[in-house]
Coordinates of C-alpha atoms in Angstrom, one line a residue:
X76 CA 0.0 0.0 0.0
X77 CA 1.5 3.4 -1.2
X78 CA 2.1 5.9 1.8
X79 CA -0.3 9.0 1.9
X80 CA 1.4 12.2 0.7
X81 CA 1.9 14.9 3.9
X82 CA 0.7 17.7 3.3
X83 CA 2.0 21.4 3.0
X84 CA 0.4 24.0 5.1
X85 CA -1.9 26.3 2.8
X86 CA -1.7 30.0 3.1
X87 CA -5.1 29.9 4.5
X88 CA -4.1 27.8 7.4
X89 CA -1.2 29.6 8.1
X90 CA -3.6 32.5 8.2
X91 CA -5.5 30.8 10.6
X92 CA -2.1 30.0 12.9
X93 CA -1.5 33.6 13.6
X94 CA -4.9 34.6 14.0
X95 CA -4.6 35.8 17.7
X96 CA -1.7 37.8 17.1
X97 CA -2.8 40.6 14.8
X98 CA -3.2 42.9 17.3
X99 CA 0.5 42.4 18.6
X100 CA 2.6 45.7 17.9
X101 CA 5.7 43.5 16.8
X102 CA 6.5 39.8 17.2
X103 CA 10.3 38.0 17.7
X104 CA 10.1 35.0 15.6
X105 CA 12.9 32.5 17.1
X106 CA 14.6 31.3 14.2
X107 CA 17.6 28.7 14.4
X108 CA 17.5 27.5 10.8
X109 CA 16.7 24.3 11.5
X110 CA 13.0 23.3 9.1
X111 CA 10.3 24.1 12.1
X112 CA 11.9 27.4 12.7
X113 CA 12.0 28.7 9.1
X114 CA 8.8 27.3 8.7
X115 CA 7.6 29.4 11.4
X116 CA 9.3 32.7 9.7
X117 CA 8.0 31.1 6.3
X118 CA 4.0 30.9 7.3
X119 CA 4.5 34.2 9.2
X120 CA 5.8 36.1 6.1
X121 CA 2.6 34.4 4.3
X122 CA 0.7 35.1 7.2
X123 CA 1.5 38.9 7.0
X124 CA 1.1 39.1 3.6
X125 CA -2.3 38.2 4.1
X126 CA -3.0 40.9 6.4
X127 CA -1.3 43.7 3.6
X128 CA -3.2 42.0 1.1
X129 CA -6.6 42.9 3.2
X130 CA -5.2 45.8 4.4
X131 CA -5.1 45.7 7.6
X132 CA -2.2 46.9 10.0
X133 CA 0.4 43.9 10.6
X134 CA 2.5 43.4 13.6
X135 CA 6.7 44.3 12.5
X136 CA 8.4 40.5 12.5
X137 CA 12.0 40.1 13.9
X138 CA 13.5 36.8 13.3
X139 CA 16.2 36.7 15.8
X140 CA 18.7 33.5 15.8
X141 CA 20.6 32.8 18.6
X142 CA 24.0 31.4 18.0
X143 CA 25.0 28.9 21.0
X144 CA 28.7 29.0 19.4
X145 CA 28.3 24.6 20.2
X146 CA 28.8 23.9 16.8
X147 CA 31.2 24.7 13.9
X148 CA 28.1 25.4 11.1
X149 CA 26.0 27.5 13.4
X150 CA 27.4 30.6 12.0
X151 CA 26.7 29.4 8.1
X152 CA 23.2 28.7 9.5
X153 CA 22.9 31.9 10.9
X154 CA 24.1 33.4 7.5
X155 CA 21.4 31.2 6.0
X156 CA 18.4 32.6 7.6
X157 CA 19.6 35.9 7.3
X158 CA 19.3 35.6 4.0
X159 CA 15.7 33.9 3.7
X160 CA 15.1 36.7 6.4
X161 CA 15.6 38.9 3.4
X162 CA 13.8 37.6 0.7
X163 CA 11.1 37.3 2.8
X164 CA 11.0 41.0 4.1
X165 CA 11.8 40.2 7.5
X166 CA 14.0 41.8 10.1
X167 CA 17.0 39.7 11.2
X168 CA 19.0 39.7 14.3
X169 CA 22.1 37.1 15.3
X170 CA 22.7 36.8 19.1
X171 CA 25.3 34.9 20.3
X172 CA 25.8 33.1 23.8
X173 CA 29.5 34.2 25.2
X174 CA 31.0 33.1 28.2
X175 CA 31.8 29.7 29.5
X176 CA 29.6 27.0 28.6
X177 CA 29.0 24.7 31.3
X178 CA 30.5 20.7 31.1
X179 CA 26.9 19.3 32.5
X180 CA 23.5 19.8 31.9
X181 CA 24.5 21.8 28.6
X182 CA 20.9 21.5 27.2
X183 CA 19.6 23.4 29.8
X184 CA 22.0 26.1 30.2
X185 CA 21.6 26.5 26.5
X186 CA 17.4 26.9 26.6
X187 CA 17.9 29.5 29.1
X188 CA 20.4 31.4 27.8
X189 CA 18.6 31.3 24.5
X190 CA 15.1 32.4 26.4
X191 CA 16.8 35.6 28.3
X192 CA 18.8 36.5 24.6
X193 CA 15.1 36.4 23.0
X194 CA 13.8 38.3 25.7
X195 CA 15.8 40.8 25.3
X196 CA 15.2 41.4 21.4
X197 CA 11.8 41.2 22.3
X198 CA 12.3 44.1 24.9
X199 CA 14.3 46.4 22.4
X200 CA 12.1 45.2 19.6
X201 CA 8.8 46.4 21.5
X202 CA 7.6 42.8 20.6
X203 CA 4.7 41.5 22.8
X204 CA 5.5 37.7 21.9
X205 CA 7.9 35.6 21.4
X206 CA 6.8 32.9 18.5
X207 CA 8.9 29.4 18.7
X208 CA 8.3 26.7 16.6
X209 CA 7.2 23.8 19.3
X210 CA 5.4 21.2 16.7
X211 CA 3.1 18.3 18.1
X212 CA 6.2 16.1 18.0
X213 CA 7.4 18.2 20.4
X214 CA 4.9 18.5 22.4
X215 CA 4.6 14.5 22.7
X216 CA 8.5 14.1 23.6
X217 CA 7.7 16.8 26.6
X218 CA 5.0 14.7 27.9
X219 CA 6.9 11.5 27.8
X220 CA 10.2 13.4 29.5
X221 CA 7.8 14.8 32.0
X222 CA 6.6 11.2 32.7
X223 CA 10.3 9.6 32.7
X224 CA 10.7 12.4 35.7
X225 CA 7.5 11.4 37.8
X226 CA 6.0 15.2 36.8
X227 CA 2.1 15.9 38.2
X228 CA -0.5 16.9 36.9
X229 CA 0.7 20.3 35.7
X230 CA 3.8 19.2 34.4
X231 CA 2.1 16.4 32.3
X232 CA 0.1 19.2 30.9
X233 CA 3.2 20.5 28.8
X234 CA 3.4 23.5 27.1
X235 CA 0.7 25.7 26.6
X236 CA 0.0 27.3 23.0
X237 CA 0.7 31.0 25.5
X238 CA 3.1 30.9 28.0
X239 CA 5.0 33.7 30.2
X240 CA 8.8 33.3 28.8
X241 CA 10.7 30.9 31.3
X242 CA 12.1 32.6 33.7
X243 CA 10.3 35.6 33.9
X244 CA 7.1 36.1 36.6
X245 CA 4.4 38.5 36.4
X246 CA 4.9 42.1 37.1
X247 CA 2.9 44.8 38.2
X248 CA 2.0 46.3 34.8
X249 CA 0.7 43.3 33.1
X250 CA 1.3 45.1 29.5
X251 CA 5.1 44.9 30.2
X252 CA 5.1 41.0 29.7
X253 CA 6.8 39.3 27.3
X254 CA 4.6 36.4 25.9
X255 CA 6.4 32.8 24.5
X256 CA 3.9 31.9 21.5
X257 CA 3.8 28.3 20.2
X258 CA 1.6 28.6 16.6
X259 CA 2.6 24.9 15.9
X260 CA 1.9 23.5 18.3
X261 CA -0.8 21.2 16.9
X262 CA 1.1 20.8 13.4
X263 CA 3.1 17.8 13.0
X264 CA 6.8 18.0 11.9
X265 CA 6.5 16.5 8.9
X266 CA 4.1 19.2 7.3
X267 CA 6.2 21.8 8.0
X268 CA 8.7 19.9 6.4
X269 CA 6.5 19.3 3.3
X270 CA 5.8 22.8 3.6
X271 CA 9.1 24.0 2.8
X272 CA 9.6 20.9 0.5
X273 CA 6.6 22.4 -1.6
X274 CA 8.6 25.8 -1.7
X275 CA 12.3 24.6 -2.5
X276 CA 13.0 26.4 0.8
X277 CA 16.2 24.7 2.6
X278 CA 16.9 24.3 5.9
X279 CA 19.8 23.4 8.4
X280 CA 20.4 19.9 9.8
X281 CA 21.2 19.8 13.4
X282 CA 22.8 16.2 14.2
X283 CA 22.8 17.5 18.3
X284 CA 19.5 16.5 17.4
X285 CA 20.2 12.8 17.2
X286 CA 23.1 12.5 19.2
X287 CA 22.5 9.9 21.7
X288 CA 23.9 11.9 24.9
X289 CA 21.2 13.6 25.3
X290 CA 17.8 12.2 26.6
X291 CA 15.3 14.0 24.3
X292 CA 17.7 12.8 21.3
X293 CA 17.5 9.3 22.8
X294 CA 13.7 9.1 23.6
X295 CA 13.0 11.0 19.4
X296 CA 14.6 7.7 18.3
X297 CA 11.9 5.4 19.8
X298 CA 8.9 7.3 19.1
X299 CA 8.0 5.5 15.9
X300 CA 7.8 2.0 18.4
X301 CA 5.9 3.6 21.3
X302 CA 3.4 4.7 17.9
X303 CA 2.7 1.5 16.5
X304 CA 2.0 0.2 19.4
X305 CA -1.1 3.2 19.4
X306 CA 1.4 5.8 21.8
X307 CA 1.7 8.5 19.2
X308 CA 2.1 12.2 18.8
X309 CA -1.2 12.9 18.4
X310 CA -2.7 10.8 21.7
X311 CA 0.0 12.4 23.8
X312 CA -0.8 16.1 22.8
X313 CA -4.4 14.9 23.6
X314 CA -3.5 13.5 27.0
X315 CA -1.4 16.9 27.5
X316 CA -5.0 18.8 27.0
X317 CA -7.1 16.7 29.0
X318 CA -4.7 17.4 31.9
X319 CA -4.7 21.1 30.8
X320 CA -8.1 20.9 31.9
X321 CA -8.0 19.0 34.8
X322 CA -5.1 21.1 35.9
X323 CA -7.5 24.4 35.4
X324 CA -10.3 22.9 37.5
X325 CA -7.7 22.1 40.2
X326 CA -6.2 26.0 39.9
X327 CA -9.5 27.1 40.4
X328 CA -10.3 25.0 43.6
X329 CA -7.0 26.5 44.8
X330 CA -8.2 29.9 44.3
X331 CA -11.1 29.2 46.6
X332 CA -9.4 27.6 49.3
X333 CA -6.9 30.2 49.6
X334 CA -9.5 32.6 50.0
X335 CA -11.5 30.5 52.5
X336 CA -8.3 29.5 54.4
X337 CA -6.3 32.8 54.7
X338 CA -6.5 34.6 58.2
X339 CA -4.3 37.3 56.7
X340 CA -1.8 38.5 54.0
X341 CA 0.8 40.4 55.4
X342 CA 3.7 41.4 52.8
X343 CA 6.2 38.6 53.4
X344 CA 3.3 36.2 55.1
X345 CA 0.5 33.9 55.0
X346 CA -1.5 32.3 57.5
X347 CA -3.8 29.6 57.2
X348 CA -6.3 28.1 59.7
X349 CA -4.6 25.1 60.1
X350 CA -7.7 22.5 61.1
X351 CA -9.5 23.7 58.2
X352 CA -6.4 23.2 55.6
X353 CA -6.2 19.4 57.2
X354 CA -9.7 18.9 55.9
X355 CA -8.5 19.8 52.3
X356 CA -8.2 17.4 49.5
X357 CA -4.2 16.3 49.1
X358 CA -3.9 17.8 45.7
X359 CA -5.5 21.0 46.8
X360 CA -3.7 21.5 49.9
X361 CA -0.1 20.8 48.6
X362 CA -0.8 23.3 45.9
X363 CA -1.9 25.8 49.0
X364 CA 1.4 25.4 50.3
X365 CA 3.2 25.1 47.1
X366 CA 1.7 28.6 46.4
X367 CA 2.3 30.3 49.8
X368 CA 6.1 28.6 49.9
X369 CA 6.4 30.1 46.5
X370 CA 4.8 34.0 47.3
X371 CA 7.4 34.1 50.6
X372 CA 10.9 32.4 50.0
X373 CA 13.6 33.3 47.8
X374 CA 15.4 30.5 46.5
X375 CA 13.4 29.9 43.5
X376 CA 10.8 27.0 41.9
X377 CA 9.2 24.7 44.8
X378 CA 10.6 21.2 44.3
X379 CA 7.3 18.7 44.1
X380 CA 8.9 16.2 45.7
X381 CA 10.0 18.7 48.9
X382 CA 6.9 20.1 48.9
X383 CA 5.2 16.8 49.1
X384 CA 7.7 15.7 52.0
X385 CA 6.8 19.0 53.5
X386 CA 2.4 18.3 53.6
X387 CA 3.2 14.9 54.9
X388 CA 5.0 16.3 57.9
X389 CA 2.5 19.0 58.5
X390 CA -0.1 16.1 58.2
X391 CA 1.5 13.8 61.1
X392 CA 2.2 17.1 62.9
X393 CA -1.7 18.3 62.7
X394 CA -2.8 14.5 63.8
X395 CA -0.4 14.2 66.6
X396 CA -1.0 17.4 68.5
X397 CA 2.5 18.6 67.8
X398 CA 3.8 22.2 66.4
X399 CA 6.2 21.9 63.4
X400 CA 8.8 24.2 61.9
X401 CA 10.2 23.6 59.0
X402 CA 11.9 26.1 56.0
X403 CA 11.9 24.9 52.4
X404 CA 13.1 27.3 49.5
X405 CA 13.3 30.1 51.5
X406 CA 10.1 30.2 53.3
X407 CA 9.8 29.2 56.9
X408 CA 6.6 27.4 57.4
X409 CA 5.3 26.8 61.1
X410 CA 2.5 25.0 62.5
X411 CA 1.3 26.4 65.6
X412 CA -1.0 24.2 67.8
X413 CA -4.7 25.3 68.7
X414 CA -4.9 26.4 72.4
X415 CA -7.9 27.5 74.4
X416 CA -9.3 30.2 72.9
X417 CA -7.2 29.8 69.7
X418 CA -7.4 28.6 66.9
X419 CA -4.0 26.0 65.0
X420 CA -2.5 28.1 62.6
X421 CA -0.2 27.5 59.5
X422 CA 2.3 30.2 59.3
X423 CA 4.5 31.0 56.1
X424 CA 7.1 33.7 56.0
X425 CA 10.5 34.1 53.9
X426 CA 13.0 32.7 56.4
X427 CA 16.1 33.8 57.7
X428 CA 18.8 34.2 55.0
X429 CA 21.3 32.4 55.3
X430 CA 24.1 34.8 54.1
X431 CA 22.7 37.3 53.2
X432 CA 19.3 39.1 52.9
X433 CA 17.1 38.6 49.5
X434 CA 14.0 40.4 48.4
X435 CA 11.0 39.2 49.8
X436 CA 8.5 37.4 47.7
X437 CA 4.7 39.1 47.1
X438 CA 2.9 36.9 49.9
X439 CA 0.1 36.7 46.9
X440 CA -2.2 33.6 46.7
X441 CA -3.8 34.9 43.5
X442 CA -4.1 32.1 40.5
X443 CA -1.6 32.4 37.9
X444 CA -3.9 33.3 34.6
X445 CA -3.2 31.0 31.5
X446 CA 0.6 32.2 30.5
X447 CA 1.4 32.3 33.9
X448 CA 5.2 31.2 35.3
X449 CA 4.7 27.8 37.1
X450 CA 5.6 28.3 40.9
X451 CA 6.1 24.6 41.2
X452 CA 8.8 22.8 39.7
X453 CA 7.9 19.2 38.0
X454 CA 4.4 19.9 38.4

């Protein structure tokens, strides 16, 4: 049986891709040269063209690469898109990570430097978004990752189509954010492939990609078995959604217990009444603390797996009678016992520094609104 053609992604479609971001004043388009990224800078050129053709005002596009300096041909490929850039009326910026590159967990130190590099285009740029080229595929190999590494509910949930950029957290003048924007994120690699394929558009080959050292590398290769067995792309993006949802449901039960459960909110504290937070579901009460833990310390994303050793603690410590006082992350949480008259309470406050004094976190319980930056890590 002959295999079905893929196929290429109409200008219609990619119309229909962008369609929320019209309004946007300017958009960074993260462009590696790699074929998702310049298919991303391809449909958006179509895209805006579109918009000109109807004549209607269209966000400025700046396809910025950033050039890790890892590899011998990364400055050809940033030559390359510069030149597509070009013929495709496009703005083009190369950044480059300098500095010393760290001998372990390179992948990571690379996504962030590349994150705070884009962010910072986006900032000069006056862009509102940042635009990457996730793909389904991607979006399956994040859920199974996130499995390998015993993630929760919010972590299987993967990336959102809008997202705050990594790193960055809310700020008081909400119009000051930077956005990450995933437009692919339902398309499969292979259109976007057979989208450029249509066009006679070349792209760079990455072999980091494949190299086996690195676990998302590693787990790409046995994809195409976890899919005929039924496990592919497609049922892992819709598992990813279905624990969106759930995860939404279970943000919003947050939101009411923290406004049930909170005596006060002092800058730099939060007290709970501590009998009624016993009486709260597990999921909803570790997110409780994971958000007040998060709102007072200063050391950064809640670990789950703290966290969760944390509400067990407070749980033996509320059945037994007994007061507790523990720090994690920064934050001092205390359990104060009930005495005549009183009521237990569950104190959490940034706790002594160590070294030196840091800036003290919000005390804010309020949800984090789709985009928002996830206070727990390995959700």
């Amino acid at each position: 049986m002959p295999t079905p053609s893929i196929a290429a992604i109409s200008a219609a479609e990619a119309k229909s891709l962008f369609a929320d971001l019209d309004a946007a004043p300017a958009l960074v388009l993260a462009v590696s040269g790699g074929p998702d990224s310049v298919a991303l800078m391809v449909l958006a050129a179509r895209w805006r063209q579109s918009l000109d053709v109807a004549r209607r005002k269209a966000p400025k596009l700046i396809a910025v690469t950033v050039d890790h300096g890892l590899r011998a041909e990364s400055k050809a490929e940033a030559a390359g898109v510069a030149r597509l850039a070009r013929k495709l009326k496009i703005a083009h910026r190369t950044l480059r990570w300098t500095g010393a590159k760290p001998k372990t967990g390179l992948p990571q130190a690379a996504r962030e430097a590349r994150y705070r590099l884009l962010a910072d285009a986006a900032r000069k740029a006056g862009a509102s978004h940042i635009l990457t080229a996730h793909t389904l595929d991607d979006q399956a190999e994040t859920v199974m990752i996130r499995m390998m590494r015993g993630s929760g509910v919010t972590g299987l949930a993967a990336m959102q189509k809008i997202s705050v950029i990594p790193g960055r957290h809310e700020v008081a003048n909400p119009e000051s954010m930077i956005f990450l924007a995933r437009p692919l994120l339902d398309i499969p690699k292979a259109r976007l492939i057979a989208t450029l394929r249509a066009d006679k558009i070349p792209f760079a080959d990455d072999p980091t990609n494949r190299d086996p050292r690195f676990t998302r590398a590693r787990l790409r290769g046995l994809m195409p078995q976890f899919a005929r067995e039924g496990l592919d792309a497609r049922r892992l993006a819709l598992l990813a959604r279905r624990l969106r949802r759930a995860d939404e449901a279970v943000e919003a039960a947050v939101d009411s217990a923290a406004a049930e459960l909170s005596l006060d909110r002092n800058p730099g504290r939060v007290t709970f009444d501590a009998a009624r937070y016993a009486r709260l579901p597990d999921e909803i009460a570790l997110r409780l603390l994971g958000r007040a833990v998060s709102a007072t310390g200063d050391e950064g994303p809640v670990e789950l797996g703290k966290l969760e050793a944390l509400a067990a603690a407070l749980d033996i410590a509320h059945n037994t009678g007994n007061g507790l006082r523990r720090s994690l992350a920064g934050a001092l949480v205390t359990l104060i016992k009930a005495r005549k008259g009183q009521i237990g309470k569950i104190n959490v406050e940034r706790a002594p520094p160590r070294r030196k004094p840091a800036n003290v976190g919000t005390g804010s319980l309020t949800k984090r609104r789709p985009g928002r930056a996830r206070l727990v890590k390995r959700r």
